[in-house]
PDB file of C-alpha atoms and ligand atoms in Angstrom:
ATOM      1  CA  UNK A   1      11.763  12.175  51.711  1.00 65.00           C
ATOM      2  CA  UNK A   2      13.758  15.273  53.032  1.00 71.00           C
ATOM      3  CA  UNK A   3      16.445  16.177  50.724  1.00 91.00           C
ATOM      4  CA  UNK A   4      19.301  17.604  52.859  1.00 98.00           C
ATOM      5  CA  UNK A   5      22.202  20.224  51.118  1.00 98.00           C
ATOM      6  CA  UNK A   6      25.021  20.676  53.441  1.00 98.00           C
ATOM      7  CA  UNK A   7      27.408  23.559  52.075  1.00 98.00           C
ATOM      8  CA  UNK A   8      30.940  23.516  54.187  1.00 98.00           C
ATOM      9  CA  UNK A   9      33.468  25.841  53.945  1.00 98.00           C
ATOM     10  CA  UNK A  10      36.978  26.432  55.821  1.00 96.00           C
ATOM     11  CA  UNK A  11      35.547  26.971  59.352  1.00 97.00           C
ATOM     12  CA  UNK A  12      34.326  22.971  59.413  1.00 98.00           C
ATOM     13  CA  UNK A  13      38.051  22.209  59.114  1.00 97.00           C
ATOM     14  CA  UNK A  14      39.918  24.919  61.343  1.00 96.00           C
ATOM     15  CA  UNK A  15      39.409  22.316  64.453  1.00 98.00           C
ATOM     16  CA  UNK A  16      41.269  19.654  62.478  1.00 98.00           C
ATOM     17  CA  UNK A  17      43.980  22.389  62.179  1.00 95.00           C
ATOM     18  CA  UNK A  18      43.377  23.478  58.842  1.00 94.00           C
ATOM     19  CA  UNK A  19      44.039  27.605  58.625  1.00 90.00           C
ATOM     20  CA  UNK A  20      41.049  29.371  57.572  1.00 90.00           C
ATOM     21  CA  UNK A  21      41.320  31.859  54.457  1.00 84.00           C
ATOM     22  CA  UNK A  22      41.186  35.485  55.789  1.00 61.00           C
ATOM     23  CA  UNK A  23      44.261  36.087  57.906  1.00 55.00           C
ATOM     24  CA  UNK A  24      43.278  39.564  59.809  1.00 53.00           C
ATOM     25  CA  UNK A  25      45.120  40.756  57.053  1.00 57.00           C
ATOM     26  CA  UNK A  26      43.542  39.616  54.250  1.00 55.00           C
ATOM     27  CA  UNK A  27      46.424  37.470  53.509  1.00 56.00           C
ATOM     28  CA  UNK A  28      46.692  33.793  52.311  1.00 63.00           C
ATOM     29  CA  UNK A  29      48.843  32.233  54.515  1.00 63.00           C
ATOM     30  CA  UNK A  30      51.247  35.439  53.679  1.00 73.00           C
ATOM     31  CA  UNK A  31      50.031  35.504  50.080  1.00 75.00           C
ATOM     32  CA  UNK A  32      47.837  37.931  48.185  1.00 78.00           C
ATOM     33  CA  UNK A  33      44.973  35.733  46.965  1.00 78.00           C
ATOM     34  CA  UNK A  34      45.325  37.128  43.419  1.00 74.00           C
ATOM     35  CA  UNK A  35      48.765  36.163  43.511  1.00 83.00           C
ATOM     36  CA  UNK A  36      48.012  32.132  43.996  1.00 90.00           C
ATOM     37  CA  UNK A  37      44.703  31.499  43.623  1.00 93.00           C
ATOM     38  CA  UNK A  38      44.251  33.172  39.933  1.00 95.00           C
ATOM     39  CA  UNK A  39      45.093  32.025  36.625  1.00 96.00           C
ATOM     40  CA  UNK A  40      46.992  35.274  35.978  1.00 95.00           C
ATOM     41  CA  UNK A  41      49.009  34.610  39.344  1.00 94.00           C
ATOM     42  CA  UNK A  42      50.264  31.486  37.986  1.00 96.00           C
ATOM     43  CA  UNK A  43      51.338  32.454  34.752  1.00 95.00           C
ATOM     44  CA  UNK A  44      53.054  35.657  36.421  1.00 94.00           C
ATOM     45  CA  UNK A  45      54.687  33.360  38.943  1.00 94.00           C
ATOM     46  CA  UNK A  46      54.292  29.578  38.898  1.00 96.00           C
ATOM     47  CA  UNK A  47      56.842  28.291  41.197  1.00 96.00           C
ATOM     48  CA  UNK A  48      55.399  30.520  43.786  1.00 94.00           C
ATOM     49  CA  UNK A  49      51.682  28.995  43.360  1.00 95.00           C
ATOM     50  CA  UNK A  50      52.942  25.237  42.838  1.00 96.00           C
ATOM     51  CA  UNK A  51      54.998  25.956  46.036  1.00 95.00           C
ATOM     52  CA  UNK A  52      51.813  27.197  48.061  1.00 94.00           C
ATOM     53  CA  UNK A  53      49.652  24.157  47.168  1.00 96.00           C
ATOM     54  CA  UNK A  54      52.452  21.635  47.737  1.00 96.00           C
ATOM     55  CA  UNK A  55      52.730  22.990  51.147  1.00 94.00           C
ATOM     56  CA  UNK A  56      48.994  22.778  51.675  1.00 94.00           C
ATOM     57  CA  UNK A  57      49.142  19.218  50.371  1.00 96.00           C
ATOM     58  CA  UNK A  58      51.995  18.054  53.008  1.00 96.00           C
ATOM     59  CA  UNK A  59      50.283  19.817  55.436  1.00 95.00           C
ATOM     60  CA  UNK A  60      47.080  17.751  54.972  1.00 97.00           C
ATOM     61  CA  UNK A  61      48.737  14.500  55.528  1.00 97.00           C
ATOM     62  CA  UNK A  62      49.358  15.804  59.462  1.00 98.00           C
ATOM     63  CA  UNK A  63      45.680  16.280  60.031  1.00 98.00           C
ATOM     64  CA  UNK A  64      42.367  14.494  60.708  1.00 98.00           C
ATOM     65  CA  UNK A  65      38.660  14.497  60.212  1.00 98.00           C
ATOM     66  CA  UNK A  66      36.912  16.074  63.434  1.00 98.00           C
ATOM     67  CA  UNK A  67      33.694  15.380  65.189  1.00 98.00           C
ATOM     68  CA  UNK A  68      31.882  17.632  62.551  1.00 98.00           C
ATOM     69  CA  UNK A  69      33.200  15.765  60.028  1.00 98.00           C
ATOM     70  CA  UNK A  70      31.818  12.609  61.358  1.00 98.00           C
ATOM     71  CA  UNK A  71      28.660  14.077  62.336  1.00 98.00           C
ATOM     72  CA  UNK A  72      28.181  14.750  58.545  1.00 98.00           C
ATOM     73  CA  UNK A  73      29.461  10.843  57.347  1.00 98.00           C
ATOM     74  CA  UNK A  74      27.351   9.386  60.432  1.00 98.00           C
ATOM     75  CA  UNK A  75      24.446  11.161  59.177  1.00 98.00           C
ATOM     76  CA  UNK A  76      25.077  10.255  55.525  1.00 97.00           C
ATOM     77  CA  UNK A  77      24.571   6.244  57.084  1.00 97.00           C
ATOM     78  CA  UNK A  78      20.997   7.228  57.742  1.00 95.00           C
ATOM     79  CA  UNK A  79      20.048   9.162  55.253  1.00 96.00           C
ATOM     80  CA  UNK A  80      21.482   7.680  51.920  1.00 96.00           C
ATOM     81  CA  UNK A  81      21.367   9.600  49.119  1.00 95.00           C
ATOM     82  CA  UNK A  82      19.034  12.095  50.505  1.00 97.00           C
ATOM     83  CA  UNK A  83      21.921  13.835  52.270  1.00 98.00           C
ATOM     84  CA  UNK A  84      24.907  15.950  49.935  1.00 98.00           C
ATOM     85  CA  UNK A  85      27.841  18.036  51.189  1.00 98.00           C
ATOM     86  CA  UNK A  86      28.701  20.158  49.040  1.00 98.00           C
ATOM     87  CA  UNK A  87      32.372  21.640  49.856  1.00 98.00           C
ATOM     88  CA  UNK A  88      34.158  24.541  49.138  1.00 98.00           C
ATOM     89  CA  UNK A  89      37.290  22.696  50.593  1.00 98.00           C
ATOM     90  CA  UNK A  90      40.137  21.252  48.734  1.00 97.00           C
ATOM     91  CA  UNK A  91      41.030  18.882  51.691  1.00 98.00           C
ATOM     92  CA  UNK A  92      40.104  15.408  52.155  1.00 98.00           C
ATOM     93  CA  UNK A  93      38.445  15.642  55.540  1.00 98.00           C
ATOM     94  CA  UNK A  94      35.353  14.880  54.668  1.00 98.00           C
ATOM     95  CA  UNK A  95      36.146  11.479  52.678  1.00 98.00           C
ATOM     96  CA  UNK A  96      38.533  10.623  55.692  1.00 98.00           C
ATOM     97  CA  UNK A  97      35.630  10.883  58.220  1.00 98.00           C
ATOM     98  CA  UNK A  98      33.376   8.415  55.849  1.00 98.00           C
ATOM     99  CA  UNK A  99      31.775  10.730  53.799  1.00 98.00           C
ATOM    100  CA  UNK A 100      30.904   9.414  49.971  1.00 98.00           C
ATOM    101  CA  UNK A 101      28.564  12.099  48.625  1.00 97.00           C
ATOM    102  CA  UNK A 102      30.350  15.052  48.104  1.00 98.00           C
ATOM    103  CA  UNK A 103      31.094  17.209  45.645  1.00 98.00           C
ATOM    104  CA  UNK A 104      34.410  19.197  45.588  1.00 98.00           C
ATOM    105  CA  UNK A 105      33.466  22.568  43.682  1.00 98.00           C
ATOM    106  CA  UNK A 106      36.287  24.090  44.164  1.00 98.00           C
ATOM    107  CA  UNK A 107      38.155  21.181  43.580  1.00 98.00           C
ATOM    108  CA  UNK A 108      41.050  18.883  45.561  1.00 98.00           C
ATOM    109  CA  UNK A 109      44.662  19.460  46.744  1.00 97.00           C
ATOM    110  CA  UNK A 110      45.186  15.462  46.301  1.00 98.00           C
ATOM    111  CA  UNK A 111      44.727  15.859  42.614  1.00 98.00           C
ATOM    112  CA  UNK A 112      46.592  17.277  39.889  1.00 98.00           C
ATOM    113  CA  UNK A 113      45.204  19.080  36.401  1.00 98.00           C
ATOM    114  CA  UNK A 114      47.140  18.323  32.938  1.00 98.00           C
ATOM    115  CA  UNK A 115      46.822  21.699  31.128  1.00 97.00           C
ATOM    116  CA  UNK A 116      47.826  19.649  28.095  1.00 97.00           C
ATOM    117  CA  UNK A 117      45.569  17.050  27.915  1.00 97.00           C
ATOM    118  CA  UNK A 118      42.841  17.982  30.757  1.00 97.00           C
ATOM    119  CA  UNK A 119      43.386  14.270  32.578  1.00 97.00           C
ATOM    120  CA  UNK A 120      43.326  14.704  36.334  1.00 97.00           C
ATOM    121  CA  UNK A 121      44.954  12.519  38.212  1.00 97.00           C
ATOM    122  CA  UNK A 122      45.322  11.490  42.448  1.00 96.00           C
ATOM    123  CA  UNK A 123      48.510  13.342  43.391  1.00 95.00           C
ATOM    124  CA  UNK A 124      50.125  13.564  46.978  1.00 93.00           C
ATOM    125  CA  UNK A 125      53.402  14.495  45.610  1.00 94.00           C
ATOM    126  CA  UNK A 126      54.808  17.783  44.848  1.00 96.00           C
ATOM    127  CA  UNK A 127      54.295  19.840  41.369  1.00 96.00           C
ATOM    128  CA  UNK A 128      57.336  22.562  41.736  1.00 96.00           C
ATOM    129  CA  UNK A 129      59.361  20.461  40.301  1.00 96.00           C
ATOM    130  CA  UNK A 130      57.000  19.860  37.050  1.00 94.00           C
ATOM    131  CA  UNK A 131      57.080  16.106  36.938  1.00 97.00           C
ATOM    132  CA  UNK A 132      55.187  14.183  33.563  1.00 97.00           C
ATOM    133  CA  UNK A 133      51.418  14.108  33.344  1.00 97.00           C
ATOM    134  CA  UNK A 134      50.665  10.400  33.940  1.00 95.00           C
ATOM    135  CA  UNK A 135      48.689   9.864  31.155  1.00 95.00           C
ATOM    136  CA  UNK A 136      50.148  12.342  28.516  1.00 97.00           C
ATOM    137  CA  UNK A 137      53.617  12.970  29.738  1.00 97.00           C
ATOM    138  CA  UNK A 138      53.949  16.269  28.699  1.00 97.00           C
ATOM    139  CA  UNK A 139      55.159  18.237  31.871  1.00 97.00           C
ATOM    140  CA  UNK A 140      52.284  21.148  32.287  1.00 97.00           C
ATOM    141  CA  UNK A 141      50.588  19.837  35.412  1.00 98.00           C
ATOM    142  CA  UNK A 142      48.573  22.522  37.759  1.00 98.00           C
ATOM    143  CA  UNK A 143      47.138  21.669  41.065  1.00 98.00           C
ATOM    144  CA  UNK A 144      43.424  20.731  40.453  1.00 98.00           C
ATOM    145  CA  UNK A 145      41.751  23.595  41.944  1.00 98.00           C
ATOM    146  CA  UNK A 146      39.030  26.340  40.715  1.00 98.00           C
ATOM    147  CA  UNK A 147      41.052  29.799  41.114  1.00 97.00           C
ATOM    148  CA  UNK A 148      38.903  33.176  40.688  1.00 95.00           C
ATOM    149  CA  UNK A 149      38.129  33.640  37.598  1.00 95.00           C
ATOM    150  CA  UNK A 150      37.355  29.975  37.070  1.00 97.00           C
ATOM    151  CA  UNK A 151      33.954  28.309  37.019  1.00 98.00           C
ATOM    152  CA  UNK A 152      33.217  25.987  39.645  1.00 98.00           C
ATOM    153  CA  UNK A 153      32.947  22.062  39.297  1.00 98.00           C
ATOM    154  CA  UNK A 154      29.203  20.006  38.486  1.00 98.00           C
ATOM    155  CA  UNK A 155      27.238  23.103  39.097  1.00 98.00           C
ATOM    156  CA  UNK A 156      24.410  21.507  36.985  1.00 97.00           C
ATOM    157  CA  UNK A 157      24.245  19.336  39.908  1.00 97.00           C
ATOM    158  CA  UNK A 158      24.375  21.531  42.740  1.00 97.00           C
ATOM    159  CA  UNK A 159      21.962  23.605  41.312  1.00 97.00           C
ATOM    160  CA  UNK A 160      19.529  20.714  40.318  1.00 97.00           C
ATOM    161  CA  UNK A 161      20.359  19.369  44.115  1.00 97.00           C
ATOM    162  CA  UNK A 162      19.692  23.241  45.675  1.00 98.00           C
ATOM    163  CA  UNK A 163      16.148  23.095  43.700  1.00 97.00           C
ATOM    164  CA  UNK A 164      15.181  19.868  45.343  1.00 97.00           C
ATOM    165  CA  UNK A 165      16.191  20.799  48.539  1.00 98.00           C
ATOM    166  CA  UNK A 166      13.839  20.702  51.697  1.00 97.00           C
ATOM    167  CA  UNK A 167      16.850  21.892  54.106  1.00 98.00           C
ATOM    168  CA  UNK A 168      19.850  24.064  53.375  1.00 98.00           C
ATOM    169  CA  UNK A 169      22.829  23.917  55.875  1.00 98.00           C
ATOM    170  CA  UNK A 170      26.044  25.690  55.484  1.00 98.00           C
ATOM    171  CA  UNK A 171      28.612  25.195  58.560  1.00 98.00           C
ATOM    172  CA  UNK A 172      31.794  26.850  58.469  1.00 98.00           C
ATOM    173  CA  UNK A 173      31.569  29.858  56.057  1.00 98.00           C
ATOM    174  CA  UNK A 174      32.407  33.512  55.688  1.00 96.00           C
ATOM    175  CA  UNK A 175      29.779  33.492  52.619  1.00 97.00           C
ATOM    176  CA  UNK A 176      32.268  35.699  50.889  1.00 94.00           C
ATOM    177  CA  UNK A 177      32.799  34.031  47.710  1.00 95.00           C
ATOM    178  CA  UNK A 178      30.303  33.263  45.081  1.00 97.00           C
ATOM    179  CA  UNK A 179      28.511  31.316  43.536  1.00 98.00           C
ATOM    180  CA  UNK A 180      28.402  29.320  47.034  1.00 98.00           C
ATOM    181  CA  UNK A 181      27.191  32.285  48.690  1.00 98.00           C
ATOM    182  CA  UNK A 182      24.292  32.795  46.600  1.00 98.00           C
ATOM    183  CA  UNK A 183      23.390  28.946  47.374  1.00 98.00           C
ATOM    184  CA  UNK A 184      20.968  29.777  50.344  1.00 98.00           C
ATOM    185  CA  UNK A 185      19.006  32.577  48.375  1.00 98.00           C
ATOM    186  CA  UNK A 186      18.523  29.743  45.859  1.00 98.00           C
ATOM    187  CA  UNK A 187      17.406  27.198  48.115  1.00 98.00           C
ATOM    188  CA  UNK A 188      14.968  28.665  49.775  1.00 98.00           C
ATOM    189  CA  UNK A 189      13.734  30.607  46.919  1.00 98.00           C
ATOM    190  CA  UNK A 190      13.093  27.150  46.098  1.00 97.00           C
ATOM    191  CA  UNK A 191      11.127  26.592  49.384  1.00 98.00           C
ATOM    192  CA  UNK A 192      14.286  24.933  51.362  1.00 98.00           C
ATOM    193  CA  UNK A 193      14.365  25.554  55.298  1.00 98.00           C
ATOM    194  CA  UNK A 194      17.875  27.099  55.738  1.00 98.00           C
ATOM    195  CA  UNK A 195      20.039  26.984  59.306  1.00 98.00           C
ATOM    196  CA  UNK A 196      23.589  28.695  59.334  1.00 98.00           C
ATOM    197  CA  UNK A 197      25.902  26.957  61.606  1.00 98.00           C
ATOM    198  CA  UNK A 198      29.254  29.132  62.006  1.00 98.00           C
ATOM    199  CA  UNK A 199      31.263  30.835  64.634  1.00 98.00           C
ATOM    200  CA  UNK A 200      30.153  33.891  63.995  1.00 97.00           C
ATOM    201  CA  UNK A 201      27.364  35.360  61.836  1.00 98.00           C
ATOM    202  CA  UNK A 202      28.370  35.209  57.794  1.00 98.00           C
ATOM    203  CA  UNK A 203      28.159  37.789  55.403  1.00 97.00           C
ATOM    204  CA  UNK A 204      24.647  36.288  54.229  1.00 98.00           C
ATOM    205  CA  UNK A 205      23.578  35.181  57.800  1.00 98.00           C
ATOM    206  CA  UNK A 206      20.393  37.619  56.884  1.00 98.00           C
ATOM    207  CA  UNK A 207      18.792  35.142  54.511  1.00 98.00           C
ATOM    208  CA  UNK A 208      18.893  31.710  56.991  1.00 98.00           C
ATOM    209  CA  UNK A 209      15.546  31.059  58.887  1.00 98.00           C
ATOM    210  CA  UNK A 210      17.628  29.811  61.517  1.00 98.00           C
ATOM    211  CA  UNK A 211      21.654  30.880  62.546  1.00 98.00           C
ATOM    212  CA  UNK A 212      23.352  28.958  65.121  1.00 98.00           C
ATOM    213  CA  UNK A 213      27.055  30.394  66.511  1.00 98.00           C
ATOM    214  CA  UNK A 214      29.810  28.581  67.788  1.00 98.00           C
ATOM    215  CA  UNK A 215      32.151  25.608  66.977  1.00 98.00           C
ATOM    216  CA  UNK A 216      31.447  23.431  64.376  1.00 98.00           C
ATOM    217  CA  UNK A 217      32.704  20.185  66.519  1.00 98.00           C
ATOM    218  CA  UNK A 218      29.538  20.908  68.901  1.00 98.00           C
ATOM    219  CA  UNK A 219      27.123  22.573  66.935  1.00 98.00           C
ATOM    220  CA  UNK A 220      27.262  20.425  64.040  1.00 98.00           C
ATOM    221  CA  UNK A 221      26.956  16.835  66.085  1.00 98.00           C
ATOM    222  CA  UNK A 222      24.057  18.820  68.371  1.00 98.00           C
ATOM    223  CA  UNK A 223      21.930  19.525  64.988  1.00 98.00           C
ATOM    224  CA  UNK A 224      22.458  15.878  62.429  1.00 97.00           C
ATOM    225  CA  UNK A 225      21.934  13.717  66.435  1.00 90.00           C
TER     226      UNK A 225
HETATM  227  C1  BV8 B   1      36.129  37.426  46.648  1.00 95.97           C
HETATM  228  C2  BV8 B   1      34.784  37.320  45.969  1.00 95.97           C
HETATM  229  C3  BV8 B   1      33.986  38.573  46.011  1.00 95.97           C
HETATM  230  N1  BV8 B   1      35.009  36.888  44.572  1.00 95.97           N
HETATM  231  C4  BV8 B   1      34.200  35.960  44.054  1.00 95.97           C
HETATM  232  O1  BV8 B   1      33.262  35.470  44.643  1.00 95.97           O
HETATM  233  C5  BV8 B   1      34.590  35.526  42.663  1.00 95.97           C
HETATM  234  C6  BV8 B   1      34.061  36.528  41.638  1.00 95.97           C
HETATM  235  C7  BV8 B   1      32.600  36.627  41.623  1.00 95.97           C
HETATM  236  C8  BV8 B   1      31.783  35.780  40.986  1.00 95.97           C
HETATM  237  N2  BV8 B   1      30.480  36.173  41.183  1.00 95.97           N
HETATM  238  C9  BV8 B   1      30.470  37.272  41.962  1.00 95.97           C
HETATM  239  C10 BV8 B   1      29.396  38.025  42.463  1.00 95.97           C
HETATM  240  C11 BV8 B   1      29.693  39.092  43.252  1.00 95.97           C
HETATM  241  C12 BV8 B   1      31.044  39.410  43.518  1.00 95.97           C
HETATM  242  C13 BV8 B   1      32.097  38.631  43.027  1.00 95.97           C
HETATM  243  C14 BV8 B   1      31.806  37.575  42.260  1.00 95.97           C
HETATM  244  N3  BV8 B   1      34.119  34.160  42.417  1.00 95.97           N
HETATM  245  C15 BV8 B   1      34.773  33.423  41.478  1.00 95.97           C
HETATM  246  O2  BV8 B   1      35.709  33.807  40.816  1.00 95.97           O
HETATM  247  C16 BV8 B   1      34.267  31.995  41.301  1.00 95.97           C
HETATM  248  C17 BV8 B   1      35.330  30.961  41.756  1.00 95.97           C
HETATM  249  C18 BV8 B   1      35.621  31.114  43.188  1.00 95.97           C
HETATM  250  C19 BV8 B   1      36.486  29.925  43.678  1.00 95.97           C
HETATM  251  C20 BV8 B   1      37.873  30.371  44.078  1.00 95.97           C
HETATM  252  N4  BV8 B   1      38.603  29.283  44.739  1.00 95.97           N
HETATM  253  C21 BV8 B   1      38.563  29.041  46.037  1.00 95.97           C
HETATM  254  N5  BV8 B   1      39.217  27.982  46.603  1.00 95.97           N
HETATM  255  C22 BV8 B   1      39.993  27.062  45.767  1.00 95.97           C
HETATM  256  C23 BV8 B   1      41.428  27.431  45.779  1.00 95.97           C
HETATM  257  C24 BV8 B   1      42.063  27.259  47.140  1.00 95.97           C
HETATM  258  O3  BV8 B   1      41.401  26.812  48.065  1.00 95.97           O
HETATM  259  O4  BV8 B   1      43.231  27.573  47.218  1.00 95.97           O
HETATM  260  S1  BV8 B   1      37.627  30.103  47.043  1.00 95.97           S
HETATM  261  C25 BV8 B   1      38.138  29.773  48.682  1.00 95.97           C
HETATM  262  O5  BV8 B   1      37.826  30.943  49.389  1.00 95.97           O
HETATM  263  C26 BV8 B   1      36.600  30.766  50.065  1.00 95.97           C
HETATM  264  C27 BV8 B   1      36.911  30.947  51.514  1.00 95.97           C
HETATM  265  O6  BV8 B   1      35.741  31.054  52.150  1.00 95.97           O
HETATM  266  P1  BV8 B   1      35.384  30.127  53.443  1.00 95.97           P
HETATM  267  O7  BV8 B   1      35.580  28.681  53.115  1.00 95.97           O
HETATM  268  O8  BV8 B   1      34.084  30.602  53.890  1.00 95.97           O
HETATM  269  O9  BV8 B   1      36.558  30.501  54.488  1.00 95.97           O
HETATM  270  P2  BV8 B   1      36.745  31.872  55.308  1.00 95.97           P
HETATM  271  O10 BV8 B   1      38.086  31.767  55.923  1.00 95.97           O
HETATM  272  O11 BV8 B   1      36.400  33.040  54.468  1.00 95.97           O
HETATM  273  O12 BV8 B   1      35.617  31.784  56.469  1.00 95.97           O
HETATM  274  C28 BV8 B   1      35.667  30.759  57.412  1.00 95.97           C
HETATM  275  C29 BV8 B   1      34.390  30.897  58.240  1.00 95.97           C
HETATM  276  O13 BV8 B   1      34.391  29.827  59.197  1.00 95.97           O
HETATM  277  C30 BV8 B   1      34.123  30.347  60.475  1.00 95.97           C
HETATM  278  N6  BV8 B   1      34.833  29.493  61.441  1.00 95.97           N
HETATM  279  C31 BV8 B   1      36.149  29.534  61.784  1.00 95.97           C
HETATM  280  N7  BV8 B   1      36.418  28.544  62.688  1.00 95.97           N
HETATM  281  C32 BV8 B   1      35.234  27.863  62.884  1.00 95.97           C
HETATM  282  C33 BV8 B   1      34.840  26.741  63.693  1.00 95.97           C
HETATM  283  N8  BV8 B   1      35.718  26.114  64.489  1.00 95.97           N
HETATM  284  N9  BV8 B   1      33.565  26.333  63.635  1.00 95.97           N
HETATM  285  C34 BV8 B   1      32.646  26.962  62.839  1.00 95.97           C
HETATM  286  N10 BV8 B   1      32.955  28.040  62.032  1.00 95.97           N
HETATM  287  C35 BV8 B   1      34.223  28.460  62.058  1.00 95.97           C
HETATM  288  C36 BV8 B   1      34.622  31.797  60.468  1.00 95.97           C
HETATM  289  O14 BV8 B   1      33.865  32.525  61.388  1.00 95.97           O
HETATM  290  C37 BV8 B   1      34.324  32.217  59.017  1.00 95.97           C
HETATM  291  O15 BV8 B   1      33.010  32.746  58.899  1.00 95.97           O
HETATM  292  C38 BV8 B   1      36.129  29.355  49.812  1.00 95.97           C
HETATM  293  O16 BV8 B   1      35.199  29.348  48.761  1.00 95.97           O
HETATM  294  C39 BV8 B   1      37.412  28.658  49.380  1.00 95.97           C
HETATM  295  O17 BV8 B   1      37.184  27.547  48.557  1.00 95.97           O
HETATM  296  N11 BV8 B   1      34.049  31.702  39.910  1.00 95.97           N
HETATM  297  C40 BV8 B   1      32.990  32.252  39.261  1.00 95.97           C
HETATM  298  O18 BV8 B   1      32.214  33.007  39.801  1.00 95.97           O
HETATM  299  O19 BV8 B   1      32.872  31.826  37.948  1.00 95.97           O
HETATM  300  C41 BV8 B   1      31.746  32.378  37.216  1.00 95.97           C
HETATM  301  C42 BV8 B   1      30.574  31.429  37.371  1.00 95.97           C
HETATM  302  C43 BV8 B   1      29.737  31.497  38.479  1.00 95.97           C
HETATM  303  C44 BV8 B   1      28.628  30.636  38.563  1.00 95.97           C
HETATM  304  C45 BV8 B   1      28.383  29.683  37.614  1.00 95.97           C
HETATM  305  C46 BV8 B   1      29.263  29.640  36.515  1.00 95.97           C
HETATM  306  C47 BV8 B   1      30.362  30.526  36.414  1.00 95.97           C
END
């Protein structure tokens, strides 16, 4: 039974009008990634961070899945639990579009992180104005998301799931930021048959078998039809 890894990053979203990461320059949606997306960054300034992911998270709620996205869920329907997406993303596009098997490792803007009692719980609100942890009330809630610095979420799994692998596909990313760029190495290390499908080569397009450019809403219905 083929065992099929799907790795997504930004670039299966950006159709759906989700920005990508790397502004031309460099910038986070105007923000020094260090500066939100680091542990340091939100002790030095926590309003500003809390601020940048509640804007993400109202911005999600005026966006859909795309036809990659439902490529992905429609393929899931035939192929069970041999299929897993494994997303860099924080959004929920991929659950939208039907999706149920995949794993968030670097977690999810709809979910917030008690720093007090480690609970996290669904969230579409805002955080800048520090409201109570649900379940411990104490008032020390960060958005649930893996900054640098941080290890990633159920990496036993992904790793286990990598090993099995027959096919490796990663659609939408800059293969920038580790460990998901090192996936592909692993995989077919592990004897996995690995296609890129991106708009433009990656960083790592030099270790796929197989690299397909262009949009994700045609090249990623083209290849799971
Ligand atoms: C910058 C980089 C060099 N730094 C790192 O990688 C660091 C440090 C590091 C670790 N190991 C290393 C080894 C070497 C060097 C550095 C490191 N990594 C870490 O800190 C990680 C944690 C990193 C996670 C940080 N959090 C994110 N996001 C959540 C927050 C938030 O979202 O706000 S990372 C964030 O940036 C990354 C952005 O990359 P992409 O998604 O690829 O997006 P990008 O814009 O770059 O590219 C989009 C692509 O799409 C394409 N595209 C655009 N439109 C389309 C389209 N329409 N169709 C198709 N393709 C399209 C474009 O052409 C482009 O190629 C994603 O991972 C995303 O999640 N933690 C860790 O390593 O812990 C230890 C550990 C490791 C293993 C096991 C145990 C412990």
């Amino acid at each position: 039974m083929p065992q099929i890894v799907v790795l997504t990053g930004a670039g299966i979203s950006a159709e759906s009008g989700v920005p990508t990461f790397r502004d031309a320059d460099g910038l986070w949606e105007g923000h020094h990634v260090e500066d939100v997306a680091t542990p340091e960054g939100f002790e030095r300034d926590r309003a500003t961070v809390q601020r940048f992911y509640d804007e993400r998270r109202a911005a999600l709620a005026t966006v859909e899945p795309n036809a990659a996205h439902r490529a992905l869920a429609e393929l899931e329907e035939t192929m069970g639990d041999a299929l897993l997406v494994v997303t860099q993303n924080i959004d929920d596009l991929h659950e939208r579009a039907g999706s149920t098997r995949v794993v968030h490792m670097h977690g999810e803007l709809l979910k917030a992180l008690c720093r007090s009692c480690g609970v996290a719980s669904p969230w579409t609100g805002t955080l800048l104005d520090e409201p109570a942890c649900p379940g411990c009330g104490v008032h020390d809630l960060r958005p649930d998301v893996v900054w640098f610095g941080e290890v990633p979420y159920e990496m036993d799994r992904i790793t286990d799931a990598l090993t099995d692998a027959t096919m490796f596909v990663s659609i939408g990313t800059s293969g920038a930021v580790y460990p998901a760029a090192g996936f592909v190495q692993h995989a077919r290390r592990h004897g996995a048959r690995t296609l890129e499908l991106n708009l433009e080569p990656s960083e790592g397009t030099h270790f796929f078998h197989e690299a397909r450019h262009g949009r994700a809403g045609d090249l990623v219905p083209a290849w799971a039809r």
